Amino acid sequence: MFFAGLQDSGNLKYVRGDMFEDVPVADAVLLKSILHDWNDDECSRILKRCKEAISNQHKRGTIKKVIIVDMVVMDSEKVNEENSKTFETQLFFHMLMMVGLTGRERGEEEWAKLFCAAGFSDYKIIPISGLRFLIEVYP
Ligand SMILES: C[S@@+](CC[C@H](N)C(=O)[O-])C[C@H]1O[C@@H](n2cnc3c(N)ncnc32)[C@H](O)[C@@H]1O
């Protein structure tokens, strides 16, 4: 809804909409720095709309997925001298999301629960640069 009215360019098209109501049909949906803004119920609603969006596309040979770029908070038992600053930064962001918004940063177990609640069957976590991870979620 917030980009409504912007001019399209090349292969980029802006679509008006509210992700809680509807996500346009697609092979894949990318959610970058989105889900950490929202609580579990809100995330579940967004993810269900995303699942519908990729399930309504019937092109053969394409792998349907939701791609999430967000943090995966490290397991506190794995914190050591080398990675403690990363962990502290993740917790800082966690507080920021809880204080300023309804969201939170999530560890793998919390992500897995969300995906399961929204009806997805599997996921894969891929570390990328810095604090962020890429999570592929499959219907
Ligand atoms: C933290 S920003 C992330 C923006 C961008 N993905 C990035 O990584 O820089 C959250 C985005 O969610 C969008 N947003 C918030 N509520 C929305 C809704 N109900 N439907 C669609 N987009 C929404 C905001 O407009 C904003 O662009």
CSV table of C-alpha atoms and ligand atoms in Angstrom, one decimal:
chain,number,residue,atom,x,y,z
A,1,MET,CA,0.0,0.0,0.0
A,2,PHE,CA,2.9,2.4,0.8
A,3,PHE,CA,4.4,2.3,-2.7
A,4,ALA,CA,1.1,2.7,-4.5
A,5,GLY,CA,1.4,5.2,-7.3
A,6,LEU,CA,5.2,4.9,-7.9
A,7,GLN,CA,6.2,4.6,-11.5
A,8,ASP,CA,7.1,1.1,-12.9
A,9,SER,CA,10.5,0.6,-14.5
A,10,GLY,CA,11.9,-2.2,-16.6
A,11,ASN,CA,10.8,-5.5,-15.0
A,12,LEU,CA,9.8,-3.8,-11.7
A,13,LYS,CA,6.1,-3.2,-11.1
A,14,TYR,CA,4.7,-1.6,-8.0
A,15,VAL,CA,1.5,-3.1,-6.7
A,16,ARG,CA,-0.9,-1.5,-4.2
A,17,GLY,CA,-1.8,-3.9,-1.4
A,18,ASP,CA,-1.9,-4.9,2.3
A,19,MET,CA,0.1,-8.0,3.0
A,20,PHE,CA,-2.3,-9.0,5.8
A,21,GLU,CA,-5.1,-9.1,3.2
A,22,ASP,CA,-3.5,-10.3,0.0
A,23,VAL,CA,-0.1,-11.0,-1.6
A,24,PRO,CA,0.0,-11.1,-5.4
A,25,VAL,CA,0.4,-14.5,-7.1
A,26,ALA,CA,4.1,-15.4,-7.6
A,27,ASP,CA,6.7,-18.1,-7.9
A,28,ALA,CA,8.5,-16.7,-4.9
A,29,VAL,CA,7.8,-14.0,-2.3
A,30,LEU,CA,10.8,-12.1,-0.7
A,31,LEU,CA,10.3,-10.6,2.8
A,32,LYS,CA,13.3,-8.6,3.8
A,33,SER,CA,13.3,-7.1,7.2
A,34,ILE,CA,9.6,-7.5,7.4
A,35,LEU,CA,8.7,-10.3,9.8
A,36,HIS,CA,10.9,-9.1,12.7
A,37,ASP,CA,8.5,-6.1,12.9
A,38,TRP,CA,5.5,-8.2,13.8
A,39,ASN,CA,4.4,-10.6,16.6
A,40,ASP,CA,3.8,-14.3,16.0
A,41,ASP,CA,0.0,-13.9,15.2
A,42,GLU,CA,0.7,-11.1,12.7
A,43,CYS,CA,3.6,-13.1,11.1
A,44,SER,CA,1.3,-16.1,10.8
A,45,ARG,CA,-1.3,-14.0,9.0
A,46,ILE,CA,1.4,-12.6,6.6
A,47,LEU,CA,2.9,-16.0,6.0
A,48,LYS,CA,-0.5,-17.6,5.2
A,49,ARG,CA,-1.1,-14.9,2.6
A,50,CYS,CA,2.4,-15.6,1.1
A,51,LYS,CA,1.6,-19.4,1.0
A,52,GLU,CA,-1.6,-18.7,-0.9
A,53,ALA,CA,0.3,-16.4,-3.3
A,54,ILE,CA,2.8,-19.1,-4.2
A,55,SER,CA,0.3,-22.0,-4.1
A,56,ASN,CA,-2.0,-20.2,-6.6
A,57,GLN,CA,0.8,-20.2,-9.3
A,58,HIS,CA,0.6,-23.3,-11.4
A,59,LYS,CA,3.7,-23.0,-13.6
A,60,ARG,CA,5.5,-26.4,-13.9
A,61,GLY,CA,9.2,-26.7,-13.1
A,62,THR,CA,9.4,-23.8,-10.7
A,63,ILE,CA,10.3,-24.2,-7.1
A,64,LYS,CA,7.8,-22.2,-5.0
A,65,LYS,CA,9.1,-20.6,-1.9
A,66,VAL,CA,9.0,-17.7,0.5
A,67,ILE,CA,12.4,-16.1,1.0
A,68,ILE,CA,13.0,-14.3,4.2
A,69,VAL,CA,16.0,-12.1,5.0
A,70,ASP,CA,16.1,-11.5,8.8
A,71,MET,CA,18.2,-12.5,11.8
A,72,VAL,CA,18.3,-16.0,13.3
A,73,VAL,CA,19.3,-15.3,16.9
A,74,MET,CA,22.1,-17.6,18.0
A,75,ASP,CA,21.6,-20.3,20.6
A,76,SER,CA,22.8,-18.8,23.9
A,77,GLU,CA,24.7,-22.0,24.6
A,78,LYS,CA,26.8,-21.5,21.5
A,79,VAL,CA,28.0,-18.0,22.6
A,80,ASN,CA,31.7,-17.7,23.0
A,81,GLU,CA,34.4,-15.0,23.1
A,82,GLU,CA,34.5,-14.8,19.3
A,83,ASN,CA,30.8,-14.4,18.6
A,84,SER,CA,29.6,-12.6,21.8
A,85,LYS,CA,29.4,-9.2,20.1
A,86,THR,CA,27.2,-10.6,17.4
A,87,PHE,CA,24.9,-12.1,20.0
A,88,GLU,CA,24.8,-8.8,21.9
A,89,THR,CA,23.9,-7.0,18.7
A,90,GLN,CA,21.1,-9.5,18.0
A,91,LEU,CA,19.7,-9.0,21.5
A,92,PHE,CA,19.9,-5.2,21.0
A,93,PHE,CA,17.8,-5.5,17.9
A,94,HIS,CA,15.4,-7.9,19.7
A,95,MET,CA,14.8,-5.2,22.3
A,96,LEU,CA,14.4,-2.5,19.7
A,97,MET,CA,11.7,-4.5,17.9
A,98,MET,CA,9.9,-5.3,21.1
A,99,VAL,CA,10.0,-1.7,22.3
A,100,GLY,CA,9.3,0.2,19.1
A,101,LEU,CA,7.0,-2.3,17.3
A,102,THR,CA,5.1,-5.5,18.1
A,103,GLY,CA,8.0,-7.7,16.8
A,104,ARG,CA,11.0,-9.6,17.9
A,105,GLU,CA,14.1,-11.2,16.6
A,106,ARG,CA,13.7,-15.0,16.5
A,107,GLY,CA,15.9,-18.1,17.0
A,108,GLU,CA,15.6,-21.1,14.8
A,109,GLU,CA,13.0,-22.8,17.0
A,110,GLU,CA,10.8,-19.8,17.0
A,111,TRP,CA,11.0,-19.5,13.2
A,112,ALA,CA,10.2,-23.2,12.8
A,113,LYS,CA,7.1,-22.8,14.9
A,114,LEU,CA,5.9,-19.9,12.8
A,115,PHE,CA,6.4,-21.8,9.5
A,116,CYS,CA,4.6,-24.8,10.9
A,117,ALA,CA,1.7,-22.6,12.2
A,118,ALA,CA,1.3,-21.0,8.8
A,119,GLY,CA,1.2,-24.4,7.1
A,120,PHE,CA,4.6,-24.7,5.5
A,121,SER,CA,6.3,-28.1,5.2
A,122,ASP,CA,10.0,-27.3,5.3
A,123,TYR,CA,12.6,-24.6,5.5
A,124,LYS,CA,16.3,-24.0,5.0
A,125,ILE,CA,18.5,-21.4,6.8
A,126,ILE,CA,21.5,-20.0,4.9
A,127,PRO,CA,23.8,-17.6,6.6
A,128,ILE,CA,24.6,-14.5,4.6
A,129,SER,CA,26.6,-11.4,5.5
A,130,GLY,CA,26.8,-10.0,9.0
A,131,LEU,CA,23.9,-10.6,11.3
A,132,ARG,CA,21.4,-11.5,8.6
A,133,PHE,CA,20.3,-14.9,7.3
A,134,LEU,CA,18.4,-16.0,4.3
A,135,ILE,CA,15.6,-18.5,5.1
A,136,GLU,CA,13.8,-20.3,2.3
A,137,VAL,CA,10.4,-21.7,3.3
A,138,TYR,CA,8.6,-24.3,1.2
A,139,PRO,CA,4.9,-25.0,1.0
B,1,LIG,C1,11.4,-2.4,7.9
B,1,LIG,S1,10.7,-1.9,6.4
B,1,LIG,C2,11.6,-3.0,5.3
B,1,LIG,C3,11.7,-2.5,3.9
B,1,LIG,C4,12.6,-3.2,2.9
B,1,LIG,N1,12.1,-4.6,2.7
B,1,LIG,C5,14.0,-3.2,3.4
B,1,LIG,O1,14.5,-4.3,3.7
B,1,LIG,O2,14.6,-2.1,3.4
B,1,LIG,C6,9.1,-2.6,6.5
B,1,LIG,C7,8.3,-2.4,5.2
B,1,LIG,O3,7.0,-3.0,5.4
B,1,LIG,C8,6.0,-2.2,4.7
B,1,LIG,N2,4.7,-2.6,5.2
B,1,LIG,C9,4.2,-2.3,6.5
B,1,LIG,N3,3.0,-2.7,6.6
B,1,LIG,C10,2.6,-3.2,5.4
B,1,LIG,C11,1.4,-3.9,5.0
B,1,LIG,N4,0.3,-4.0,5.8
B,1,LIG,N5,1.4,-4.3,3.7
B,1,LIG,C12,2.5,-4.2,2.9
B,1,LIG,N6,3.6,-3.6,3.3
B,1,LIG,C13,3.7,-3.2,4.5
B,1,LIG,C14,6.5,-0.8,5.0
B,1,LIG,O4,6.0,0.0,4.0
B,1,LIG,C15,8.0,-1.0,4.9
B,1,LIG,O5,8.4,-0.7,3.6
